[in-house]
Amino acid sequence: MKTQVAIIGAGPSGLLLGQLLSKQGIDNVIIERASGDYVLGRIRAGVLEQGMMDLLREAGVSERMEQKGEIHTGVELAFNNKRVHIDLATLTGGDTVMVYGQTEVTRDLMQARSEAGLTTFYESSNVALHEVKSQSPYVTFEQGGQMRRLECDYIAGCDGFHGVSRQTIPESVRTEYERVYPFGWLGLLADTPPVNHELIYCKTDRGFALASMRSATRSRYYLQVPLTDKAENWSDDDFWQELKRRLPDEVASRLVTGPSIEKSIAPLRSFVCEPMQYGQLFLVGDAAHIVPPTGAKGLNLAASDVATLYKVLTRVYQEGDQECVSQYSEICLRRVWNGERFSWWMTNMMHDFGDVSVNGADSATFEKFMSSELNFYTDTEEGRRIIAMQYVGLPYEPLSVG
Ligand code: FAS
Ligand code: PHB
């Protein structure tokens, strides 16, 4: 078998890249470890930046997003018994975010790929990347009990944090940067009306909480929990009671509770692998970087990587420009590190680090620093503008002129 671009992973990165390349006539095949249903069953991101909305429109898969997604012009931070509204649209000159779940984005992309008759090998095992430094790399994998070999020009490693692609870059070449946080997020999905029309990020002395949503009838909530916690240790009622303790009183008083349809704990980590390319292999999205979800950046940074790789490969195949290939990693990392810093900063400001010392400061001292930071950036319009600019997403980086 041969294709132009082999894509490892059918999460949002792989599917979006495949769709964009296909619209430019660039042949691609996706190799995915799990089943399509399993991929759809993962409940993850909920907020899309302007750049991702535009990319989904360019990919021709935005119809349901336009119908079912909700434009949000603001977001709230609640702390020290006050609620601060960050007016995203006013502070950024009109930029907004879209609330539309990653599951729906994945569903739209899967449907478009299937309708276009593009090849996706689900439930593939023993995926291995070969000769990535040569001009003729290839991928081997097992599918339906048969070993397969896919010849290609380039490989896009869109296989997430636990994938095989990053491991294909020799350790001597890779530099990995990491911060693991001493807590996780317990997420709950319920078919109940959201408690508020905008997202509320809550900092309390009991820990962080986030009130989000998927639609007017489906809510998504998160609680900061210790790393030792397990989702099965939390009954729905325990979750709702604790959420009420962390929401602002007026908001908690109107919380509609109901049975959970999903409950899971996600660990929080900041992680970046440099470089994001090696020979004909490009790392995309979570395969290269992870952020704590406090800044709603994970899925959105994956999208900006996809945009850059799509532009590079389109230039290669349509203009024969090989020069731009070497720009990929540097261009992606400039925006990735901005997203990493914002997510780390929001996590430090909004969470309770308990008695864990941070950056050499004991927890009480660190807490004082962070409270001052939160007040400084929310008390002034300039400070709120800095938060708003990052939250809606910084502009995508252009390729330098070839
Ligand atoms: P993904 O991990 O989504 O997809 C990788 C794909 O590759 C998967 O389908 C996997 O099965 C496949 N794969 C793995 N190894 C393979 C192999 N060897 N061969 C073939 N295929 C392989 N982001 C936010 O913005 N907000 C959130 O609230 C949020 N919550 C999250 C909660 C959790 C539990 C996790 C893990 C992440 C969360 N994220 C969130 C981040 C998340 O949305 C990612 O940024 C997004 O899924 C990135 O998409 P991909 O890069 O496609 O990686
Ligand atoms: C979500 O709705 O899942 C969500 C929204 C914003 C975040 C994190 C998660 O920052």
Tab-separated table of C-alpha atoms and ligand atoms in Angstrom, residues 43-48 75 99-102 185 189 199 201 208 210-214 219-222 292-298 342 346 391, ligand 2:
chain	number	residue	atom	x	y	z
A	43	ILE	CA	-15.298	12.967	26.835
A	44	ARG	CA	-12.747	15.753	26.646
A	45	ALA	CA	-12.611	19.376	25.510
A	46	GLY	CA	-15.512	21.769	25.283
A	47	VAL	CA	-14.236	25.172	24.126
A	48	LEU	CA	-13.076	26.035	20.575
A	75	VAL	CA	-16.243	33.864	30.895
A	99	VAL	CA	-18.775	25.893	23.182
A	100	TYR	CA	-18.981	22.688	21.128
A	101	GLY	CA	-17.704	19.396	22.557
A	102	GLN	CA	-14.649	17.599	21.179
A	185	TRP	CA	-9.841	16.967	37.665
A	189	LEU	CA	-21.315	14.957	32.347
A	199	LEU	CA	-18.361	29.145	32.062
A	201	TYR	CA	-13.845	28.967	36.896
A	208	PHE	CA	-10.983	24.401	42.131
A	210	LEU	CA	-15.433	24.565	36.774
A	211	ALA	CA	-19.012	24.918	35.573
A	212	SER	CA	-19.141	24.276	31.820
A	213	MET	CA	-21.592	22.819	29.348
A	214	ARG	CA	-22.127	21.013	26.042
A	219	SER	CA	-23.780	20.189	31.529
A	220	ARG	CA	-20.115	19.483	32.162
A	221	TYR	CA	-18.608	20.096	35.617
A	222	TYR	CA	-15.158	19.546	37.121
A	292	PRO	CA	-3.647	21.316	32.121
A	293	PRO	CA	-7.228	22.009	30.874
A	294	THR	CA	-7.533	25.181	33.002
A	295	GLY	CA	-6.953	27.362	29.950
A	296	ALA	CA	-9.052	25.301	27.476
A	297	LYS	CA	-5.967	25.044	25.239
A	298	GLY	CA	-5.340	21.322	24.657
A	342	PHE	CA	-1.171	30.508	29.997
A	346	MET	CA	-4.242	29.793	35.206
A	391	TYR	CA	-8.338	32.685	26.339
B	2	PHB	C1	-15.079	21.547	29.145
B	2	PHB	O1	-16.210	22.013	28.903
B	2	PHB	O2	-14.832	20.333	29.104
B	2	PHB	C2	-13.962	22.505	29.498
B	2	PHB	C3	-14.133	23.859	29.254
B	2	PHB	C4	-13.114	24.744	29.577
B	2	PHB	C5	-11.951	24.256	30.154
B	2	PHB	C6	-11.779	22.895	30.393
B	2	PHB	C7	-12.790	22.009	30.059
B	2	PHB	O3	-10.948	25.131	30.491
